[in-house]
Short mmCIF file of C-alpha atoms and ligand atoms in Angstrom, two decimals:
data_model
loop_
_atom_site.label_atom_id
_atom_site.label_comp_id
_atom_site.label_asym_id
_atom_site.label_seq_id
_atom_site.Cartn_x
_atom_site.Cartn_y
_atom_site.Cartn_z
CA MET A 10 -125.98 -60.55 46.11
CA MET A 11 -123.27 -58.10 45.04
CA GLU A 12 -125.56 -56.65 42.41
CA SER A 13 -128.30 -55.78 44.87
CA GLN A 14 -125.76 -54.37 47.35
CA LEU A 15 -124.34 -52.07 44.64
CA ALA A 16 -127.82 -50.95 43.62
CA GLU A 17 -128.73 -50.24 47.24
CA LEU A 18 -125.52 -48.31 47.88
CA LYS A 19 -126.03 -46.25 44.74
CA ALA A 20 -129.60 -45.38 45.67
CA SER A 21 -128.82 -44.47 49.26
CA ALA A 22 -125.66 -42.52 48.35
CA LEU A 23 -127.41 -40.46 45.66
CA ALA A 24 -130.30 -39.76 48.04
CA ARG A 25 -127.91 -38.57 50.80
CA ILE A 26 -125.92 -36.46 48.34
CA ALA A 27 -129.11 -34.81 47.07
CA ALA A 28 -130.23 -34.13 50.64
CA ALA A 29 -126.89 -32.66 51.85
CA ALA A 30 -127.55 -29.22 53.25
CA SER A 31 -124.02 -27.84 53.09
CA ALA A 32 -120.58 -28.36 51.63
CA ALA A 33 -119.40 -29.59 55.04
CA GLU A 34 -122.18 -32.15 55.26
CA LEU A 35 -121.36 -33.28 51.71
CA GLU A 36 -117.72 -33.80 52.69
CA VAL A 37 -118.82 -36.10 55.54
CA ILE A 38 -120.90 -38.11 53.06
CA ARG A 39 -117.96 -38.30 50.62
CA VAL A 40 -115.71 -39.78 53.29
CA GLU A 41 -118.34 -42.30 54.42
CA VAL A 42 -119.41 -43.41 50.94
CA ALA A 43 -116.40 -43.01 48.67
CA GLY A 44 -113.33 -42.33 50.85
CA ARG A 45 -110.16 -44.37 50.37
CA LYS A 46 -110.24 -46.15 53.70
CA GLY A 47 -113.21 -47.87 55.32
CA SER A 48 -115.85 -46.29 53.09
CA GLN A 49 -118.92 -48.19 51.91
CA LEU A 50 -117.45 -48.52 48.40
CA THR A 51 -114.11 -49.73 49.72
CA GLU A 52 -115.85 -52.30 51.91
CA LEU A 53 -117.95 -53.56 48.98
CA SER A 54 -114.87 -53.82 46.74
CA LYS A 55 -113.47 -56.35 49.21
CA GLY A 56 -116.37 -58.70 48.28
CA MET A 57 -115.18 -58.79 44.65
CA GLY A 58 -112.87 -61.70 45.53
CA LYS A 59 -115.87 -63.91 46.29
CA VAL A 60 -117.66 -63.23 43.00
CA PRO A 61 -117.62 -66.37 40.76
CA PRO A 62 -115.23 -65.96 37.78
CA VAL A 63 -118.09 -66.02 35.22
CA ASP A 64 -119.70 -62.96 36.84
CA LYS A 65 -116.46 -61.04 37.49
CA GLY A 66 -116.50 -59.01 34.28
CA ARG A 67 -120.14 -57.95 34.62
CA ILE A 68 -120.00 -57.23 38.38
CA GLY A 69 -116.66 -55.39 38.01
CA LYS A 70 -118.18 -53.19 35.33
CA LEU A 71 -121.23 -52.58 37.50
CA PHE A 72 -118.99 -51.66 40.45
CA ASN A 73 -117.11 -49.11 38.38
CA GLU A 74 -120.33 -47.62 37.05
CA THR A 75 -121.71 -47.29 40.57
CA LYS A 76 -118.49 -45.68 41.81
CA THR A 77 -118.43 -43.23 38.90
CA ALA A 78 -122.12 -42.34 39.37
CA ILE A 79 -121.58 -41.62 43.08
CA GLU A 80 -118.37 -39.60 42.48
CA SER A 81 -119.88 -37.46 39.76
CA ALA A 82 -122.94 -36.83 41.94
CA LEU A 83 -120.57 -35.75 44.74
CA ASP A 84 -118.60 -33.48 42.37
CA ALA A 85 -121.73 -31.92 40.88
CA ARG A 86 -123.20 -31.22 44.29
CA GLN A 87 -119.89 -29.77 45.51
CA ALA A 88 -119.74 -27.49 42.47
CA ALA A 89 -123.30 -26.39 43.17
CA PHE A 90 -122.38 -25.48 46.75
CA ALA A 91 -119.30 -23.54 45.55
CA ASP A 92 -121.43 -21.68 43.01
CA ALA A 93 -124.03 -20.81 45.61
CA ALA A 94 -121.33 -19.59 48.01
CA LEU A 95 -119.81 -17.38 45.32
CA ASN A 96 -123.19 -15.97 44.34
CA ALA A 97 -123.97 -15.22 47.97
CA ARG A 98 -120.64 -13.32 48.28
CA LEU A 99 -121.26 -11.42 45.07
CA ASP A 100 -124.67 -10.38 46.36
CA ALA A 101 -123.37 -9.34 49.77
CA GLU A 102 -120.05 -7.75 48.83
CA TRP A 103 -120.89 -4.95 46.44
CA PHE A 104 -119.53 -1.45 46.51
CA ASP A 105 -120.11 1.79 44.66
CA LEU A 106 -117.02 2.89 42.76
CA THR A 107 -118.33 6.44 42.53
CA VAL A 108 -118.49 6.98 46.31
CA PRO A 109 -115.51 9.02 47.59
CA PRO A 110 -113.24 6.97 49.84
CA PRO A 111 -114.09 7.45 53.51
CA GLY A 112 -111.78 9.63 55.56
CA VAL A 113 -109.61 10.72 52.66
CA ARG A 114 -110.16 14.19 51.26
CA PRO A 115 -107.94 16.12 48.91
CA GLY A 116 -106.14 19.05 50.48
CA ALA A 117 -106.79 22.60 49.34
CA LEU A 118 -105.25 26.02 49.65
CA HIS A 119 -106.32 28.40 52.41
CA PRO A 120 -108.21 31.43 51.04
CA ILE A 121 -105.39 33.74 52.11
CA THR A 122 -102.86 31.58 50.29
CA ILE A 123 -105.03 31.64 47.16
CA ILE A 124 -105.08 35.44 47.13
CA GLN A 125 -101.42 35.72 48.07
CA LYS A 126 -100.39 33.54 45.13
CA GLU A 127 -102.52 35.55 42.72
CA ILE A 128 -100.93 38.81 43.82
CA GLU A 129 -97.45 37.28 43.69
CA ASP A 130 -98.11 36.21 40.08
CA LEU A 131 -99.40 39.65 39.20
CA PHE A 132 -96.38 41.48 40.63
CA THR A 133 -93.74 39.05 39.40
CA SER A 134 -95.18 39.56 35.91
CA MET A 135 -94.40 43.27 36.40
CA GLY A 136 -90.79 42.60 37.43
CA PHE A 137 -91.21 42.56 41.23
CA THR A 138 -89.27 40.15 43.44
CA VAL A 139 -91.06 38.25 46.22
CA LEU A 140 -89.18 38.59 49.53
CA SER A 141 -89.86 37.19 52.95
CA GLY A 142 -88.60 38.35 56.32
CA PRO A 143 -88.65 36.85 59.82
CA GLU A 144 -91.68 37.07 62.08
CA VAL A 145 -89.43 37.85 65.03
CA GLU A 146 -87.91 41.22 64.22
CA THR A 147 -85.61 43.79 65.75
CA GLU A 148 -87.04 46.97 67.15
CA PHE A 149 -84.82 48.78 64.67
CA ASN A 150 -86.31 47.13 61.56
CA ASN A 151 -89.89 47.24 62.80
CA PHE A 152 -89.80 50.87 63.99
CA ASP A 153 -86.57 52.92 63.87
CA ALA A 154 -85.61 52.20 60.27
CA LEU A 155 -89.15 53.12 59.26
CA ASN A 156 -88.74 56.63 60.61
CA ILE A 157 -90.65 55.94 63.81
CA PRO A 158 -88.50 57.51 66.55
CA PRO A 159 -88.39 55.91 70.05
CA ASP A 160 -90.90 58.17 71.74
CA HIS A 161 -93.05 58.89 68.75
CA PRO A 162 -96.78 58.33 69.34
CA ALA A 163 -96.91 56.28 66.14
CA ARG A 164 -95.51 53.33 68.13
CA ASP A 165 -98.72 53.34 70.12
CA MET A 166 -100.70 52.86 66.91
CA GLN A 167 -99.45 49.31 66.84
CA ASP A 168 -99.87 47.31 70.02
CA THR A 169 -96.76 45.26 70.04
CA PHE A 170 -96.00 41.81 71.41
CA TRP A 171 -92.58 42.37 72.95
CA LEU A 172 -90.12 39.54 73.37
CA GLU A 173 -87.03 39.28 75.53
CA GLY A 174 -83.87 41.06 74.45
CA GLY A 175 -85.64 43.94 72.69
CA HIS A 176 -87.03 41.71 69.95
CA LEU A 177 -90.69 41.70 68.98
CA LEU A 178 -93.25 39.96 66.81
CA ARG A 179 -93.37 42.16 63.75
CA THR A 180 -96.45 44.37 63.77
CA HIS A 181 -96.40 44.81 60.00
CA THR A 182 -94.57 43.59 56.89
CA SER A 183 -92.89 46.97 56.43
CA PRO A 184 -89.59 45.82 58.05
CA VAL A 185 -89.09 43.68 54.94
CA GLN A 186 -88.73 46.99 53.04
CA VAL A 187 -85.67 47.68 55.14
CA ARG A 188 -84.24 44.22 54.49
CA GLY A 189 -85.02 44.55 50.77
CA MET A 190 -83.30 47.95 50.44
CA GLN A 191 -80.24 46.73 52.34
CA ARG A 192 -79.95 43.43 50.50
CA LEU A 193 -80.88 44.38 46.95
CA GLY A 194 -80.19 48.13 46.68
CA PRO A 195 -81.74 50.41 44.06
CA PRO A 196 -83.45 50.16 41.63
CA LEU A 197 -85.82 47.91 43.52
CA ARG A 198 -89.20 46.31 42.97
CA MET A 199 -90.31 43.99 45.74
CA ILE A 200 -93.32 42.58 47.49
CA ALA A 201 -93.32 40.78 50.84
CA PRO A 202 -96.35 38.78 51.95
CA GLY A 203 -96.40 37.56 55.52
CA ARG A 204 -97.91 37.06 58.92
CA VAL A 205 -98.00 39.92 61.41
CA PHE A 206 -99.02 40.21 65.05
CA ARG A 207 -100.70 42.76 67.26
CA ASN A 208 -101.73 42.66 70.86
CA GLU A 209 -105.36 43.41 70.09
CA GLU A 210 -108.78 42.65 71.43
CA VAL A 211 -110.22 39.97 69.14
CA ASP A 212 -113.60 40.67 67.54
CA PRO A 213 -115.28 39.99 64.14
CA SER A 214 -112.87 42.34 62.38
CA HIS A 215 -109.73 42.19 64.57
CA GLU A 216 -107.29 39.36 65.14
CA HIS A 217 -103.98 39.26 66.99
CA THR A 218 -102.52 37.41 63.99
CA PHE A 219 -103.21 38.37 60.40
CA TYR A 220 -101.62 38.72 56.98
CA GLN A 221 -100.29 41.67 55.05
CA LEU A 222 -98.51 42.12 51.78
CA GLU A 223 -95.92 44.87 51.60
CA GLY A 224 -94.85 46.42 48.32
CA MET A 225 -92.05 48.79 47.42
CA MET A 226 -90.63 50.28 44.27
CA VAL A 227 -87.49 52.43 44.24
CA ASP A 228 -86.23 54.02 41.07
CA ARG A 229 -84.96 57.34 39.69
CA GLU A 230 -88.22 59.19 39.18
CA VAL A 231 -91.08 57.47 40.92
CA SER A 232 -94.15 59.68 41.33
CA VAL A 233 -97.67 59.46 42.74
CA ALA A 234 -98.76 58.62 39.18
CA TYR A 235 -96.69 55.42 39.38
CA LEU A 236 -98.28 54.62 42.72
CA ILE A 237 -101.79 55.07 41.37
CA TYR A 238 -101.03 53.04 38.26
CA TYR A 239 -99.72 50.05 40.20
CA MET A 240 -102.47 50.20 42.82
CA LYS A 241 -105.15 50.26 40.12
CA THR A 242 -103.52 47.33 38.33
CA LEU A 243 -103.40 45.48 41.63
CA LEU A 244 -107.07 46.02 42.47
CA GLN A 245 -108.29 45.16 38.97
CA GLY A 246 -106.21 41.98 39.11
CA ILE A 247 -107.64 41.00 42.46
CA PHE A 248 -111.31 41.78 42.01
CA LYS A 249 -111.56 41.17 38.27
CA ARG A 250 -114.24 43.84 38.13
CA GLU A 251 -114.79 47.52 38.70
CA VAL A 252 -114.33 48.50 42.32
CA THR A 253 -115.11 51.87 43.78
CA VAL A 254 -112.13 53.41 45.51
CA ARG A 255 -111.34 56.63 47.27
CA LEU A 256 -108.02 58.17 48.19
CA ARG A 257 -107.62 60.06 51.45
CA PRO A 258 -104.55 61.62 52.98
CA GLY A 259 -103.13 59.21 55.53
CA TYR A 260 -100.36 59.50 58.03
CA PHE A 261 -97.61 56.90 58.22
CA PRO A 262 -94.14 57.96 59.34
CA PHE A 263 -92.46 55.98 56.54
CA VAL A 264 -94.20 57.77 53.66
CA GLU A 265 -94.58 61.38 52.62
CA PRO A 266 -97.11 62.08 51.27
CA GLY A 267 -99.09 59.18 52.69
CA PHE A 268 -102.52 57.98 51.55
CA GLU A 269 -105.33 55.71 52.58
CA LEU A 270 -106.83 53.94 49.62
CA ASP A 271 -110.28 52.71 50.61
CA ILE A 272 -112.57 50.45 48.60
CA GLN A 273 -116.30 50.37 48.85
CA CYS A 274 -117.32 47.38 50.96
CA LEU A 275 -118.00 44.44 48.65
CA LEU A 276 -119.90 42.61 51.36
CA CYS A 277 -122.69 45.15 51.76
CA GLY A 278 -122.15 47.22 48.62
CA GLY A 279 -121.58 50.34 50.70
CA LYS A 280 -124.77 50.13 52.77
CA GLY A 281 -122.94 49.37 56.00
CA CYS A 282 -122.26 46.07 57.80
CA PRO A 283 -120.14 44.77 60.70
CA VAL A 284 -117.06 44.25 58.51
CA CYS A 285 -116.97 47.86 57.33
CA LYS A 286 -118.16 49.04 60.74
CA GLN A 287 -121.32 50.43 59.13
CA SER A 288 -119.27 52.97 57.13
CA GLY A 289 -119.64 51.36 53.69
CA TRP A 290 -115.89 51.65 53.14
CA VAL A 291 -113.00 49.36 53.98
CA GLU A 292 -109.48 50.60 54.48
CA LEU A 293 -107.56 48.34 52.19
CA LEU A 294 -104.43 49.95 50.91
CA PRO A 295 -102.37 52.45 52.88
CA CYS A 296 -99.60 53.74 50.68
CA GLY A 297 -97.40 56.69 49.82
CA LEU A 298 -94.07 57.91 48.57
CA VAL A 299 -91.16 56.53 50.58
CA HIS A 300 -89.90 59.02 53.17
CA PRO A 301 -86.32 60.19 52.49
CA ASN A 302 -85.28 59.09 56.00
CA VAL A 303 -86.43 55.54 55.24
CA LEU A 304 -84.40 55.44 52.03
CA ARG A 305 -81.37 56.80 53.89
CA LEU A 306 -81.70 54.24 56.70
CA GLY A 307 -82.01 51.54 54.03
CA GLY A 308 -78.69 52.66 52.57
CA ILE A 309 -80.18 54.46 49.56
CA ASP A 310 -79.38 58.08 48.66
CA PRO A 311 -82.70 60.02 48.59
CA GLU A 312 -81.07 62.66 46.37
CA GLN A 313 -80.64 60.01 43.68
CA TRP A 314 -83.62 57.74 44.21
CA ASN A 315 -87.21 57.81 45.35
CA GLY A 316 -90.04 55.32 45.55
CA PHE A 317 -93.49 54.29 46.59
CA ALA A 318 -94.64 51.74 49.13
CA PHE A 319 -97.91 50.12 50.13
CA GLY A 320 -99.17 47.73 52.77
CA LEU A 321 -102.06 45.53 51.66
CA GLY A 322 -104.23 43.82 54.27
CA LEU A 323 -104.32 40.29 52.84
CA THR A 324 -106.67 39.05 55.53
CA ARG A 325 -109.16 41.82 54.98
CA LEU A 326 -108.89 41.27 51.24
CA ALA A 327 -109.71 37.58 51.60
CA MET A 328 -112.74 38.52 53.70
CA MET A 329 -113.95 40.90 51.01
CA ARG A 330 -113.37 38.46 48.17
CA TYR A 331 -115.08 35.49 49.84
CA ALA A 332 -117.68 37.44 51.81
CA ILE A 333 -116.36 36.15 55.14
CA ASP A 334 -118.09 38.09 57.89
CA ASP A 335 -115.92 37.11 60.84
CA ILE A 336 -112.11 37.28 60.81
CA ARG A 337 -111.91 34.55 63.44
CA HIS A 338 -112.94 31.92 60.87
CA LEU A 339 -109.66 32.36 59.01
CA GLN A 340 -107.43 30.95 61.71
CA GLY A 341 -110.05 28.97 63.63
CA GLY A 342 -109.01 25.71 61.98
CA ASP A 343 -112.60 24.53 61.53
CA LEU A 344 -112.52 22.11 58.59
CA ARG A 345 -116.13 22.89 57.70
CA PHE A 346 -115.02 26.45 56.99
CA LEU A 347 -111.86 25.47 55.13
CA ARG A 348 -113.56 22.86 52.92
CA GLN A 349 -115.65 25.57 51.31
CA PHE A 350 -112.53 26.65 49.41
CA ALA A 351 -111.53 23.17 48.22
N1 DAH B 417 -97.21 49.16 57.79
C1 DAH B 417 -98.49 49.79 57.81
C2 DAH B 417 -99.40 49.12 58.81
O1 DAH B 417 -99.28 47.96 59.04
C3 DAH B 417 -99.14 49.74 56.46
C4 DAH B 417 -98.45 50.59 55.45
C5 DAH B 417 -98.85 51.90 55.27
C6 DAH B 417 -97.41 50.09 54.69
C7 DAH B 417 -98.27 52.70 54.35
C8 DAH B 417 -96.82 50.88 53.73
C9 DAH B 417 -97.26 52.20 53.58
O2 DAH B 417 -95.84 50.45 52.97
O3 DAH B 417 -96.67 52.99 52.63
O4 DAH B 417 -100.28 49.74 59.31
#
């Protein structure tokens, strides 16, 4: 009686275990067949009391064997389900370690910053100090101290954004010359990169906001030869190749004599394009020997000292270097443009 019941239970339990379609279904079977309370095995064990003493040992052993067979079948099937679940996850959840993380991109320097840093390195290696001045300036520093008298037409050369109280957005980096002379005194070697502003019609080669780099050297016997030497060193450092330049007389109230140093347009090679306004040349480096009035207004005795100065168009330079054909890209904030320099 007991023997056949055990054999039946074993057969039906193993068949159900083999047929279980999921781990959850298997768990239901475990509870019904082998659970502690009210399971088929527990119920059968209650019949052990009625087994005649002679059969007890044999039937007891058979019961244990049946129980063990069912439990190991349950465990094996459970392990198989766990394995299958893990394999399914491993198949589904793969990722490519070489793909860049989404949304995160390394930052990079703006092309103007790249050039500015290069020029700073070049000039500091030649003993120049890097100065910065405020973007909001006094009329005195922006104009008067640079030998531009109140009614002089030169003020019209630079369309100024005027602020309240006689202040203005600096139209050039030259006011930092004034601050440098006053603060450091002679002898003096300084450069001053920075942002400048002009109330201008915006087009492919004009912006209301752009960057310049001012330079000034004051010493006992500075000549045009010094100026040419430093300007050549500067241009060779920037372009790392031969560039064609020309020197023309240029008028700026703060220098005498004043020059325009032009370079042949690197974008079109001198053939003519929108950036060089079809002329083949780009005005890059106005410069000259510092006017005695400027030295005097900077607190330096022009009988004892003289110097040269230059004003480099950093924005224009960046456009030349990177063949950028529209100045508006530089401050447009379009990441597609900026990422090209990363
Ligand atoms: N400040 C001038 C401008 O923005 C550029 C300039 C010309 C600066 C001649 C200089 C210089 O130092 O010597 O147009």
